[in-house]
JSON list of C-alpha atoms in Angstrom, two decimals:
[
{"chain": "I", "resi": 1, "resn": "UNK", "atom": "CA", "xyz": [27.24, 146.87, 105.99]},
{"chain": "I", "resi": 2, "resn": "UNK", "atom": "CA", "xyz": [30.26, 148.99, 104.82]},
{"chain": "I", "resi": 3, "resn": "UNK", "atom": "CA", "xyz": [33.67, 147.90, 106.51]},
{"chain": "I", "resi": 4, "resn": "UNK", "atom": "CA", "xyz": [34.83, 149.92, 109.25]},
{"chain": "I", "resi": 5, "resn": "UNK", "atom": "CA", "xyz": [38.14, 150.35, 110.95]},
{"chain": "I", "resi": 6, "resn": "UNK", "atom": "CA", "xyz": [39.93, 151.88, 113.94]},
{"chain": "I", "resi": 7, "resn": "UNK", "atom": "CA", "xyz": [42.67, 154.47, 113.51]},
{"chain": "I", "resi": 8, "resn": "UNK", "atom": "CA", "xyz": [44.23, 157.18, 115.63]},
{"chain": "I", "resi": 9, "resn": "UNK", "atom": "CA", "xyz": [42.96, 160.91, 115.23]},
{"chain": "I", "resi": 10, "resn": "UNK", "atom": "CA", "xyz": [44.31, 162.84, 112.80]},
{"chain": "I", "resi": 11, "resn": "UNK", "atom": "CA", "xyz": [43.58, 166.76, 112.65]},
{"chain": "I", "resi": 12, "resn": "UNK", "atom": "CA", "xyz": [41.53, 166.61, 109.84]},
{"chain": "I", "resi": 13, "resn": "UNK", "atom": "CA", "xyz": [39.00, 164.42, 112.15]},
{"chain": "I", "resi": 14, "resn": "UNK", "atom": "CA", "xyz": [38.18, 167.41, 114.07]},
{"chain": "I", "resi": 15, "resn": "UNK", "atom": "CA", "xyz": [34.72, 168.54, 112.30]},
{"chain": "I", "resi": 16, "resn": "UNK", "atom": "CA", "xyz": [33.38, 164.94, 112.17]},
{"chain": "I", "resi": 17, "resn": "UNK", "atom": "CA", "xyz": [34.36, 164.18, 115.81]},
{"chain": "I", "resi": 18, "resn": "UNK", "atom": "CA", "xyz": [32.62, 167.45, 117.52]},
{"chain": "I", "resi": 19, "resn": "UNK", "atom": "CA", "xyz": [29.80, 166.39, 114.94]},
{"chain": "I", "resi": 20, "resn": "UNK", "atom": "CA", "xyz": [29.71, 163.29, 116.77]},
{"chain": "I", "resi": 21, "resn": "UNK", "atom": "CA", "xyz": [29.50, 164.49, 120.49]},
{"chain": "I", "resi": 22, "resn": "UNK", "atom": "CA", "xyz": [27.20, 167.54, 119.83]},
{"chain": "I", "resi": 23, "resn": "UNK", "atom": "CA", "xyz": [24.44, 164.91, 118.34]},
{"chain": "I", "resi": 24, "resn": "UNK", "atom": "CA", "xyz": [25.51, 161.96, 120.53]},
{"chain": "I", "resi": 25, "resn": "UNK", "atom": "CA", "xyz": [24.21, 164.56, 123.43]},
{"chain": "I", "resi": 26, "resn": "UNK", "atom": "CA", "xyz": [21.24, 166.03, 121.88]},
{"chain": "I", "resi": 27, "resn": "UNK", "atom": "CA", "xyz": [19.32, 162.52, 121.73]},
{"chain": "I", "resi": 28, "resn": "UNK", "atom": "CA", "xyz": [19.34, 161.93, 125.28]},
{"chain": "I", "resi": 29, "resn": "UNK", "atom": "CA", "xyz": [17.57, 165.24, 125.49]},
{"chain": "I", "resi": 30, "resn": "UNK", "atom": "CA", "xyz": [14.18, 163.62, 124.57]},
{"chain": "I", "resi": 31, "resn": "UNK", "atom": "CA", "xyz": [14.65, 160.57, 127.39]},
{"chain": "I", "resi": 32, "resn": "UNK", "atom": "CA", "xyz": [15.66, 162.98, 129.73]},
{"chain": "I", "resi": 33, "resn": "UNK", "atom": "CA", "xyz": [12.90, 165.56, 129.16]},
{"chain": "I", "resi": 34, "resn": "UNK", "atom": "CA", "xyz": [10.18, 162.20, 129.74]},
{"chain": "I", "resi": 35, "resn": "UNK", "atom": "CA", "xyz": [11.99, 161.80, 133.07]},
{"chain": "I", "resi": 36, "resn": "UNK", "atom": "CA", "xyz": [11.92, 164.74, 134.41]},
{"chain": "I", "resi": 37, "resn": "UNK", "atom": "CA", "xyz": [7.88, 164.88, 133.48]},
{"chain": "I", "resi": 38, "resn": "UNK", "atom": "CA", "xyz": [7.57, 161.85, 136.08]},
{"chain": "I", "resi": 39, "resn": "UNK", "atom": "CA", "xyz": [9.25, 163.22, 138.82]},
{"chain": "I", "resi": 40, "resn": "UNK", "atom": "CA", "xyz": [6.90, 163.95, 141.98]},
{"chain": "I", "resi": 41, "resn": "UNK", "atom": "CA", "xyz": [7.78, 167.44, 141.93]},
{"chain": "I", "resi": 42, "resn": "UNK", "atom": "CA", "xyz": [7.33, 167.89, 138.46]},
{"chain": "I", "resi": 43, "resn": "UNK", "atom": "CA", "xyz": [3.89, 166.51, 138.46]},
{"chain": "I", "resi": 44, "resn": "UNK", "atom": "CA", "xyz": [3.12, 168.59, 141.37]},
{"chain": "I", "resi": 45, "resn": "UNK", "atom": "CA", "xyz": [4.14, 172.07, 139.60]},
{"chain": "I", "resi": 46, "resn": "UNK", "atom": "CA", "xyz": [2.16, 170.55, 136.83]},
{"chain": "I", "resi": 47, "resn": "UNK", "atom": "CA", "xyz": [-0.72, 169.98, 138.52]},
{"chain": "I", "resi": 48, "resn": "UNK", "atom": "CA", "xyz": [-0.85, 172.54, 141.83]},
{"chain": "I", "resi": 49, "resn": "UNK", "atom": "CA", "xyz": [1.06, 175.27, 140.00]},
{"chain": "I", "resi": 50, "resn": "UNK", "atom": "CA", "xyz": [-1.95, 176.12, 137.95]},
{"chain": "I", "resi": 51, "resn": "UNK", "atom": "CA", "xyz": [-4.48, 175.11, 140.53]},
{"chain": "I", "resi": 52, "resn": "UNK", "atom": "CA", "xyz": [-2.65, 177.35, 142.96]},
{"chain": "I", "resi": 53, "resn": "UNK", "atom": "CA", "xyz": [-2.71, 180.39, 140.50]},
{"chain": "I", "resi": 54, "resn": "UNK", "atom": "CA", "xyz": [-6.33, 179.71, 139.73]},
{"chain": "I", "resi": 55, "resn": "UNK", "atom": "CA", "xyz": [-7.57, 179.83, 143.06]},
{"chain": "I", "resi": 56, "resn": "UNK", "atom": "CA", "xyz": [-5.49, 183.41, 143.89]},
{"chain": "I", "resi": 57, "resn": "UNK", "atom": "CA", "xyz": [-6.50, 185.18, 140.32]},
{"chain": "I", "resi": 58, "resn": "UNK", "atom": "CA", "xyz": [-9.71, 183.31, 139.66]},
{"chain": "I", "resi": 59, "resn": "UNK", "atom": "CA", "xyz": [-8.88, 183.26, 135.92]},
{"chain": "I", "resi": 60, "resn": "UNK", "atom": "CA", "xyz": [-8.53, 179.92, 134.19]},
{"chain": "I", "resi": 61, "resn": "UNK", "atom": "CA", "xyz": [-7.55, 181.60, 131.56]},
{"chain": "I", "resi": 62, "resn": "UNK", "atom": "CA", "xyz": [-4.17, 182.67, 132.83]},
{"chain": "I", "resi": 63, "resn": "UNK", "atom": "CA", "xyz": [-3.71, 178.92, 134.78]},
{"chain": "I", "resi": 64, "resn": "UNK", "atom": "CA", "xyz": [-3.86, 177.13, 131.20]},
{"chain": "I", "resi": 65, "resn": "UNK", "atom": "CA", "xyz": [-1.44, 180.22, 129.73]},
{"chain": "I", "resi": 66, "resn": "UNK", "atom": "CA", "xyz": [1.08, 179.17, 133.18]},
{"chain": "I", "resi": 67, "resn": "UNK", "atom": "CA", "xyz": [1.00, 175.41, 132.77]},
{"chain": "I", "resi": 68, "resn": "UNK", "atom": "CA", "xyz": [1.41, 175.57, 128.50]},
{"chain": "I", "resi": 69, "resn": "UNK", "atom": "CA", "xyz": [4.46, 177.92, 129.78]},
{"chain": "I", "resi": 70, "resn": "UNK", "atom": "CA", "xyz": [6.03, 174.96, 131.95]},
{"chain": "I", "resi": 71, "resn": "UNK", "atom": "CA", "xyz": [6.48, 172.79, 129.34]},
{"chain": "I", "resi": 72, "resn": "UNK", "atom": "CA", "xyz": [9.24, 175.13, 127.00]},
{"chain": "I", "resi": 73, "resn": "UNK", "atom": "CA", "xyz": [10.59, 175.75, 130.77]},
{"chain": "I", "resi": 74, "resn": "UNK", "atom": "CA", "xyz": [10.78, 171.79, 131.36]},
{"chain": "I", "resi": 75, "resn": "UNK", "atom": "CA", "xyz": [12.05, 171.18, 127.94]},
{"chain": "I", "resi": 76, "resn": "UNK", "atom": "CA", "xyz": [15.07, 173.92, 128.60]},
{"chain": "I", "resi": 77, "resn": "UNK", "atom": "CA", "xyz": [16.06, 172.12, 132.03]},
{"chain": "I", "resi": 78, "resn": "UNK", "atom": "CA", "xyz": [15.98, 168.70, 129.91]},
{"chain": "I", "resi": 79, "resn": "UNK", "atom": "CA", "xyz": [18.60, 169.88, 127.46]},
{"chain": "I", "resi": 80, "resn": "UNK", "atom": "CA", "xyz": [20.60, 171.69, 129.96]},
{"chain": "I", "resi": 81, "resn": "UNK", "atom": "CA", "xyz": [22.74, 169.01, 131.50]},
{"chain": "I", "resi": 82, "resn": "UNK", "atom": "CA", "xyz": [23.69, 167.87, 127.99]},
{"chain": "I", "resi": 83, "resn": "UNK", "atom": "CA", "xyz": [24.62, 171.28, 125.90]},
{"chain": "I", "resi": 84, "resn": "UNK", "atom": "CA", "xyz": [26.60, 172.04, 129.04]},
{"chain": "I", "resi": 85, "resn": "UNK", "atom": "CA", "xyz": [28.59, 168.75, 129.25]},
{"chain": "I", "resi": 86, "resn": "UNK", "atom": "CA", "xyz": [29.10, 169.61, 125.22]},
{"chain": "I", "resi": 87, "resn": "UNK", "atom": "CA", "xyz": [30.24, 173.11, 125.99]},
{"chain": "I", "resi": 88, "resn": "UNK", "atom": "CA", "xyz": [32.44, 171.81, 128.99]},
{"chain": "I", "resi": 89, "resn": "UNK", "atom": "CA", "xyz": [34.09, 169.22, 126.76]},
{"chain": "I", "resi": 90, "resn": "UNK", "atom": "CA", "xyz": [35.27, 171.58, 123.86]},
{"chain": "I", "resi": 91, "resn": "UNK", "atom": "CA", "xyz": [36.23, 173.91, 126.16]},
{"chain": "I", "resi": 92, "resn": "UNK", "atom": "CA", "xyz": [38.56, 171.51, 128.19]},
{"chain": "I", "resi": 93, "resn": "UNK", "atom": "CA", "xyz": [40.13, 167.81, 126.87]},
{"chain": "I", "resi": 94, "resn": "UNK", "atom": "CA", "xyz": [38.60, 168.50, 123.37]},
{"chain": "I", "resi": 95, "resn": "UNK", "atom": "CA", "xyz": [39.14, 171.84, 122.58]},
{"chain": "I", "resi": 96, "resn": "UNK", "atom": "CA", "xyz": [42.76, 170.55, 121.27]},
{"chain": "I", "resi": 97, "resn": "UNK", "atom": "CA", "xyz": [42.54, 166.58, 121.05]},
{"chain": "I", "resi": 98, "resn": "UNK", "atom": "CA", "xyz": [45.87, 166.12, 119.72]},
{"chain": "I", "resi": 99, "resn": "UNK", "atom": "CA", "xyz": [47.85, 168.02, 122.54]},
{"chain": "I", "resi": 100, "resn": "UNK", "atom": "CA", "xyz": [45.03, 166.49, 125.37]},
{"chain": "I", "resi": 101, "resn": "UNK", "atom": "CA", "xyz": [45.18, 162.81, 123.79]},
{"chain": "I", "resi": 102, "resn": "UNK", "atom": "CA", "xyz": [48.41, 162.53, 121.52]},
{"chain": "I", "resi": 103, "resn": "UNK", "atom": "CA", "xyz": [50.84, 164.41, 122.70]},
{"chain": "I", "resi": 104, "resn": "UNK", "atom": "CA", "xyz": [51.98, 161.72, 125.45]},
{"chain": "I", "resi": 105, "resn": "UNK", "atom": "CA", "xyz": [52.41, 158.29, 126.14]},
{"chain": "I", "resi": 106, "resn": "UNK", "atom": "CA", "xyz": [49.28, 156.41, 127.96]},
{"chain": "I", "resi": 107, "resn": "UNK", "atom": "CA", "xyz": [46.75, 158.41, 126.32]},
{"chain": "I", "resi": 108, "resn": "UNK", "atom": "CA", "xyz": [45.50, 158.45, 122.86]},
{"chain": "I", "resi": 109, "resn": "UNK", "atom": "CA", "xyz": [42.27, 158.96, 120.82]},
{"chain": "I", "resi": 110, "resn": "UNK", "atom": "CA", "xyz": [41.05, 156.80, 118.38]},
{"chain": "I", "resi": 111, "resn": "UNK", "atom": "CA", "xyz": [38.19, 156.77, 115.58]},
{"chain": "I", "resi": 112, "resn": "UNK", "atom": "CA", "xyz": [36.22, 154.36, 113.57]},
{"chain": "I", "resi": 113, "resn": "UNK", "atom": "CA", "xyz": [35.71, 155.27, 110.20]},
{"chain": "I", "resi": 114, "resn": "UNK", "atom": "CA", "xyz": [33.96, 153.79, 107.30]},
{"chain": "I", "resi": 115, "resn": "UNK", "atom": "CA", "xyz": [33.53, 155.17, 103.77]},
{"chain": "I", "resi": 116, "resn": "UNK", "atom": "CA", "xyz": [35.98, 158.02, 104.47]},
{"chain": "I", "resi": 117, "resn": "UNK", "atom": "CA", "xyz": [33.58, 159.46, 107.31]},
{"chain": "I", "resi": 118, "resn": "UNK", "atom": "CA", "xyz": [33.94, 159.36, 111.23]},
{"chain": "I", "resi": 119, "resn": "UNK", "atom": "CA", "xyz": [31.53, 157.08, 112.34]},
{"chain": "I", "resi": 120, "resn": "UNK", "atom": "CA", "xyz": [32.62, 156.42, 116.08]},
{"chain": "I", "resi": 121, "resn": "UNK", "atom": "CA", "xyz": [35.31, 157.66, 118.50]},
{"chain": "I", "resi": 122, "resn": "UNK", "atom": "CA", "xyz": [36.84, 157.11, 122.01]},
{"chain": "I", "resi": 123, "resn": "UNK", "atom": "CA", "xyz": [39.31, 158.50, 124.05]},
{"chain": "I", "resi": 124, "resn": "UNK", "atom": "CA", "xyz": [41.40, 156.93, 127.08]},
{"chain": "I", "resi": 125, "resn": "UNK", "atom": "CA", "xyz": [43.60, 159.14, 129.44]},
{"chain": "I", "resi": 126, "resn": "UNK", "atom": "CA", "xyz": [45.54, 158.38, 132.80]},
{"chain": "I", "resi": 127, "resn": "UNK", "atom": "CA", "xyz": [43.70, 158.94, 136.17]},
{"chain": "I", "resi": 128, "resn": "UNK", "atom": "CA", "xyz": [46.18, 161.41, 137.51]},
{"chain": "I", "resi": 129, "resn": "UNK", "atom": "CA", "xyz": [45.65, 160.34, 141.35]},
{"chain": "I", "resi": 130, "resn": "UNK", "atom": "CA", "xyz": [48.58, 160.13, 143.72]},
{"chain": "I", "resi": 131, "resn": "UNK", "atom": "CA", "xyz": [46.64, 158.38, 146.60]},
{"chain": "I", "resi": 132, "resn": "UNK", "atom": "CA", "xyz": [45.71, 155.19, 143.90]},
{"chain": "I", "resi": 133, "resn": "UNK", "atom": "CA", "xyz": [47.56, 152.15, 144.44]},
{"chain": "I", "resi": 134, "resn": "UNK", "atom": "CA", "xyz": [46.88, 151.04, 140.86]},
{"chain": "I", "resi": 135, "resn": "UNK", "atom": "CA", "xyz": [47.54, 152.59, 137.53]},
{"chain": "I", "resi": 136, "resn": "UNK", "atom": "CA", "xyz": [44.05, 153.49, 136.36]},
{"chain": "I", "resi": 137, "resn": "UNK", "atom": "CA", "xyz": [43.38, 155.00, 132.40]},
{"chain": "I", "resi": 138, "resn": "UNK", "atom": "CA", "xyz": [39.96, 156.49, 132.24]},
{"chain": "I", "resi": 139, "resn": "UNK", "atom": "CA", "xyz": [37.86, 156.05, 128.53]},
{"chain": "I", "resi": 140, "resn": "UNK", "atom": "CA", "xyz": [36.04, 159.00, 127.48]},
{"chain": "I", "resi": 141, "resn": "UNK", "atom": "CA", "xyz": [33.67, 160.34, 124.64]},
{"chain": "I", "resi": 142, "resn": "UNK", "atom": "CA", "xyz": [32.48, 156.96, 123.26]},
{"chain": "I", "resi": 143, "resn": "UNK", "atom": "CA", "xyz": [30.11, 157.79, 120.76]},
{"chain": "I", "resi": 144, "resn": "UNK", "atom": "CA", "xyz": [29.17, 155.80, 117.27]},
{"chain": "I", "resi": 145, "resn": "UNK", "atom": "CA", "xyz": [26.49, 157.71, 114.95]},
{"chain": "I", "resi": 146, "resn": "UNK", "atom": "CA", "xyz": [23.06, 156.82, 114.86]},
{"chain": "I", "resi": 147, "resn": "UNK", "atom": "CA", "xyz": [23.03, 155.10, 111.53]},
{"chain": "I", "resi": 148, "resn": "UNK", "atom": "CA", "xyz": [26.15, 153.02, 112.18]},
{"chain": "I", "resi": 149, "resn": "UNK", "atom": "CA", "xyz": [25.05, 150.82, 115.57]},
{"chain": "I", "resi": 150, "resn": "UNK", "atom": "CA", "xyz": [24.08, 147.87, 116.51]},
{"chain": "I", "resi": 151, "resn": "UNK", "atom": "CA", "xyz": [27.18, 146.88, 113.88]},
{"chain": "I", "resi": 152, "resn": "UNK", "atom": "CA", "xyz": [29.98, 146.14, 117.07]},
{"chain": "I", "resi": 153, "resn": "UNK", "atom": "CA", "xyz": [31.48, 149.46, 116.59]},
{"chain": "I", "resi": 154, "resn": "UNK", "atom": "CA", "xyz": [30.81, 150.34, 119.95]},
{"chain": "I", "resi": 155, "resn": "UNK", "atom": "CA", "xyz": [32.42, 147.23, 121.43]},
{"chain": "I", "resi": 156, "resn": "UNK", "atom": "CA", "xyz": [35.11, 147.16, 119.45]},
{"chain": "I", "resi": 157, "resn": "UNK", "atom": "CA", "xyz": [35.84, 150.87, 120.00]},
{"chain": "I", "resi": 158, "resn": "UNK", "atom": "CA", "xyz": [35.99, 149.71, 123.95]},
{"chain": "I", "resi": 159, "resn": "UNK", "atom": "CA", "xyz": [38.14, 146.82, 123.17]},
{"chain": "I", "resi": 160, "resn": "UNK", "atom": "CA", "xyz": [40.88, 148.89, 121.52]},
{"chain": "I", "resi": 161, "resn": "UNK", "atom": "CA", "xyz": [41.02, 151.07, 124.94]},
{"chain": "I", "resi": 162, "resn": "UNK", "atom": "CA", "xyz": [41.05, 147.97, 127.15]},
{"chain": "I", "resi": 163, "resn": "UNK", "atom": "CA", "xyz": [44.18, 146.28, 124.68]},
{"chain": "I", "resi": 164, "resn": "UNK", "atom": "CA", "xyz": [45.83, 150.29, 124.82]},
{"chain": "I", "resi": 165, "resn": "UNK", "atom": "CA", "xyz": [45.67, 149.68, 128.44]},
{"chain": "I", "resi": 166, "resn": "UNK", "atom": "CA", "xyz": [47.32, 146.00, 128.62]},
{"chain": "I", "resi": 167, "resn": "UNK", "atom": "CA", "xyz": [50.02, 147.60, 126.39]},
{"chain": "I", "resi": 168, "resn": "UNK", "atom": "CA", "xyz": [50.71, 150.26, 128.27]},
{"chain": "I", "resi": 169, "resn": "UNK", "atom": "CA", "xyz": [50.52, 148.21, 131.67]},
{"chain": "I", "resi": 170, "resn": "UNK", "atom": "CA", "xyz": [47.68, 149.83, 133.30]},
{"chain": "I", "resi": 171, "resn": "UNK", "atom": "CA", "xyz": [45.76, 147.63, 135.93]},
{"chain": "I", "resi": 172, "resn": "UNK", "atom": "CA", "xyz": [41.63, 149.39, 135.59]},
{"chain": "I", "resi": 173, "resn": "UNK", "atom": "CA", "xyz": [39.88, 150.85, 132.81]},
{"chain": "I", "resi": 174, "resn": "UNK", "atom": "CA", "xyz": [37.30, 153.14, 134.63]},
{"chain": "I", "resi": 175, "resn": "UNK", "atom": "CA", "xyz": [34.44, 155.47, 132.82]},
{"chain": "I", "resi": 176, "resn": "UNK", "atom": "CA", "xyz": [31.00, 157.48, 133.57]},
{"chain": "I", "resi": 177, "resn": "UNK", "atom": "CA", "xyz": [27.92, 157.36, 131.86]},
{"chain": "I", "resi": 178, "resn": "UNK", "atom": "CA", "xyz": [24.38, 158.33, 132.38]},
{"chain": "I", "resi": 179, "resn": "UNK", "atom": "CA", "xyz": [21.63, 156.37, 133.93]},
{"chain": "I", "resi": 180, "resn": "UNK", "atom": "CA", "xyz": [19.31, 157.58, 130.82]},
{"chain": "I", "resi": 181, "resn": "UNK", "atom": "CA", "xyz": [21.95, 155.53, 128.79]},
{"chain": "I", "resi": 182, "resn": "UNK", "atom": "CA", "xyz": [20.92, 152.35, 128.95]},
{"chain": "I", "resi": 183, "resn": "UNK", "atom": "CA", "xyz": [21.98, 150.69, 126.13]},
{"chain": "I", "resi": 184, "resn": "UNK", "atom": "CA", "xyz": [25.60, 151.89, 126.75]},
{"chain": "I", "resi": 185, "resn": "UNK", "atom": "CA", "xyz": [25.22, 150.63, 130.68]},
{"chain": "I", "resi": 186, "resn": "UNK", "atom": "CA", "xyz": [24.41, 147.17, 129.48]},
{"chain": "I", "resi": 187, "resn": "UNK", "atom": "CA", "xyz": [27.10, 147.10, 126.47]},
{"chain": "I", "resi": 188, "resn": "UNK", "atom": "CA", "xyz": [29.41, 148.15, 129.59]},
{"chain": "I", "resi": 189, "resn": "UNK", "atom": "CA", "xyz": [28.31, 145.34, 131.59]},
{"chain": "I", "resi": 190, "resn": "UNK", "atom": "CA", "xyz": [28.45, 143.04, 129.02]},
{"chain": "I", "resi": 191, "resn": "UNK", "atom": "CA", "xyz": [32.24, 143.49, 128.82]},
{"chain": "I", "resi": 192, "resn": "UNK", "atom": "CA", "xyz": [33.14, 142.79, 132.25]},
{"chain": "I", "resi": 193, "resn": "UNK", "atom": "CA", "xyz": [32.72, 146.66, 134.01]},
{"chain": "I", "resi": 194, "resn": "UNK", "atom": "CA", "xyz": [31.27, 146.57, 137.40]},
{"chain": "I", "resi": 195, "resn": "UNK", "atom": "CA", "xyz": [29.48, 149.17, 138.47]},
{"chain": "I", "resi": 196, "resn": "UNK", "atom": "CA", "xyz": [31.24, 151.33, 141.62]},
{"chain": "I", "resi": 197, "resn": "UNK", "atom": "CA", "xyz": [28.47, 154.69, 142.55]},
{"chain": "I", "resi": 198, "resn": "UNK", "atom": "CA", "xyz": [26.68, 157.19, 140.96]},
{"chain": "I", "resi": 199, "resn": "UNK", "atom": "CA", "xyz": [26.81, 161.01, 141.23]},
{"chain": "I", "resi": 200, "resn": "UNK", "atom": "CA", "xyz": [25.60, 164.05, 139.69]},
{"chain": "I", "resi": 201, "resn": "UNK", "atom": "CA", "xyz": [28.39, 165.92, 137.65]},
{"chain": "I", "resi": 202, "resn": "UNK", "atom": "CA", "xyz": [26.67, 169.32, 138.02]},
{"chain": "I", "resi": 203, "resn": "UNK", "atom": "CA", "xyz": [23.30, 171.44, 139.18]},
{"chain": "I", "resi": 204, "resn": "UNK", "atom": "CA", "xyz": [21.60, 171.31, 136.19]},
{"chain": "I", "resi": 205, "resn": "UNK", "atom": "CA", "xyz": [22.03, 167.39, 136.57]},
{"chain": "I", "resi": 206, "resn": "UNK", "atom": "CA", "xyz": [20.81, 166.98, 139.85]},
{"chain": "I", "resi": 207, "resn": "UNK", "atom": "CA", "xyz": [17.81, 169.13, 138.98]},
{"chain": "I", "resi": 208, "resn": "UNK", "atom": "CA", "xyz": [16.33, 166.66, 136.49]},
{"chain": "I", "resi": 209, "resn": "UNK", "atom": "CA", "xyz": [17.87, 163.62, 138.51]},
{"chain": "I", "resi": 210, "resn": "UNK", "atom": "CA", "xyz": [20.23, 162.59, 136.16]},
{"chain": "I", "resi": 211, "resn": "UNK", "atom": "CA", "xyz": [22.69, 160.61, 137.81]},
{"chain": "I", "resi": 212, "resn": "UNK", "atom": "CA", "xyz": [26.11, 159.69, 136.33]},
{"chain": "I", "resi": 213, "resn": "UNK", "atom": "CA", "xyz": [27.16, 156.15, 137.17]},
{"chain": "I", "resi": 214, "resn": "UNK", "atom": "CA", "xyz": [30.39, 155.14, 137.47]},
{"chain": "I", "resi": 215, "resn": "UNK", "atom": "CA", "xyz": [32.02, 151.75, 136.09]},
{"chain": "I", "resi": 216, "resn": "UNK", "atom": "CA", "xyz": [35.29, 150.03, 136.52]},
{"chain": "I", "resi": 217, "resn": "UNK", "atom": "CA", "xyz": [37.22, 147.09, 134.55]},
{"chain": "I", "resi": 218, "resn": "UNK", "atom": "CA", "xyz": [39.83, 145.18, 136.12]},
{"chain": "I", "resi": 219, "resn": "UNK", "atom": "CA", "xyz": [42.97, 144.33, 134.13]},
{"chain": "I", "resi": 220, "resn": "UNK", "atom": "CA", "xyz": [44.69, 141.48, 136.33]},
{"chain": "I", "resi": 221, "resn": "UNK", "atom": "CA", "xyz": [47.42, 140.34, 134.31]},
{"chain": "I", "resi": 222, "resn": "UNK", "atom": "CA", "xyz": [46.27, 136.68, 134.28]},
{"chain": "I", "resi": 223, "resn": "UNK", "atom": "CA", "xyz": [43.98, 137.51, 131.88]},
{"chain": "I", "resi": 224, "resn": "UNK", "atom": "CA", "xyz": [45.91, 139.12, 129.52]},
{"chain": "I", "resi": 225, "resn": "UNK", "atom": "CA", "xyz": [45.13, 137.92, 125.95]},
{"chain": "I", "resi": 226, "resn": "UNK", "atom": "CA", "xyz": [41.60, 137.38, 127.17]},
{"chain": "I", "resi": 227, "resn": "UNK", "atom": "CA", "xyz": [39.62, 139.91, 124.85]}
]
């Protein structure tokens, strides 16, 4: 296992970091798309779609050629939630990282990098909330390429936000991730993040019933030094 270590972003990151969330995204496609195929309603526009057509036309012919056309249909709505969370992304807090993570204090964006490529990256950003009582940072965009897990990059990506947010004396770490993510809910978990709801961050989610769970970590000051 080559050595890794955690920097700040520099500009020249940029291609290796949208690398990272475009493909990060696209595996949870798959998962996603088996989901959706065991939904009730799914299974019923499966099954009585066809039937339904069959018994109005009386040609089996053009049932079969209806339910093979379900499944590119399907396969679209799968992918959906994900290429527009990508497009979303670079078109908001990532389209410039430097001037969205860099440019102040309390946020920042780091990577992990091993043989002079971008293996893993995170961001953190303040919660920007004038009814919270505490100072909350948010973590975003952790993501550590296929080939490098299971190697603590993850974790120790997540531990460099929660020590940013010691330093910079925030009191909660919160973040989102997906339900179909489950070995990033139980890394979560293992650290100490409680889980607070779930949601749907848009249509195309809800459709497929991809819920968006939301965790928080709490940063009382008696255990600082903790981690």
């Amino acid at each position: 296992m080559a050595p890794c270590h955690i920097r700040k972003y520099q500009e020249s990151d940029r291609q290796w970091v949208v690398g990272l969330l475009s493909r990060g995204m696209a595996e949870h496609a798959p998962a996603t798309f088996r989901q959706l195929l065991k939904l009730p309603r799914t299974l019923i526009l499966l099954l009585g779609g066809p039937l339904a057509l069959f018994l109005v036309s009386g040609s089996w012919l053009l049932a079969l050629v209806f339910s093979i056309s379900l499944f590119p249909a399907l396969w679209f709505l799968a992918k959906k939630p994900w290429t527009q969370y990508v497009d979303m992304t670079l078109c908001t807090d990532m389209s410039d990282i430097t001037k969205s993570y860099l440019s102040e204090h309390g946020s920042c964006f780091w990577v992990a990098e091993s043989e002079e490529k971008v293996v893993g990256m995170v961001g953190a950003l303040p919660v920007d909330d004038p009814t919270l009582r505490e100072k909350r940072l948010q973590l975003f965009h952790l993501f550590v390429d296929s080939e490098h897990r299971r190697q603590g990059i993850a974790k120790a990506l997540v531990r460099t936000v929660l020590q940013f947010a010691r330093e910079q004396g925030y009191s909660e770490v919160i973040l989102d991730t997906g339900t179909i993510q489950l070995s990033a809910m139980a890394l979560y978990q293992s650290m100490g993040f409680k889980k607070t709801g779930q949601s749907f961050f848009c249509v195309w989610a809800r459709l497929v019933a991809l819920h968006t769970v939301h965790f928080i970590y709490h940063l009382p000051s008696s255990k600082v030094g903790s981690l």
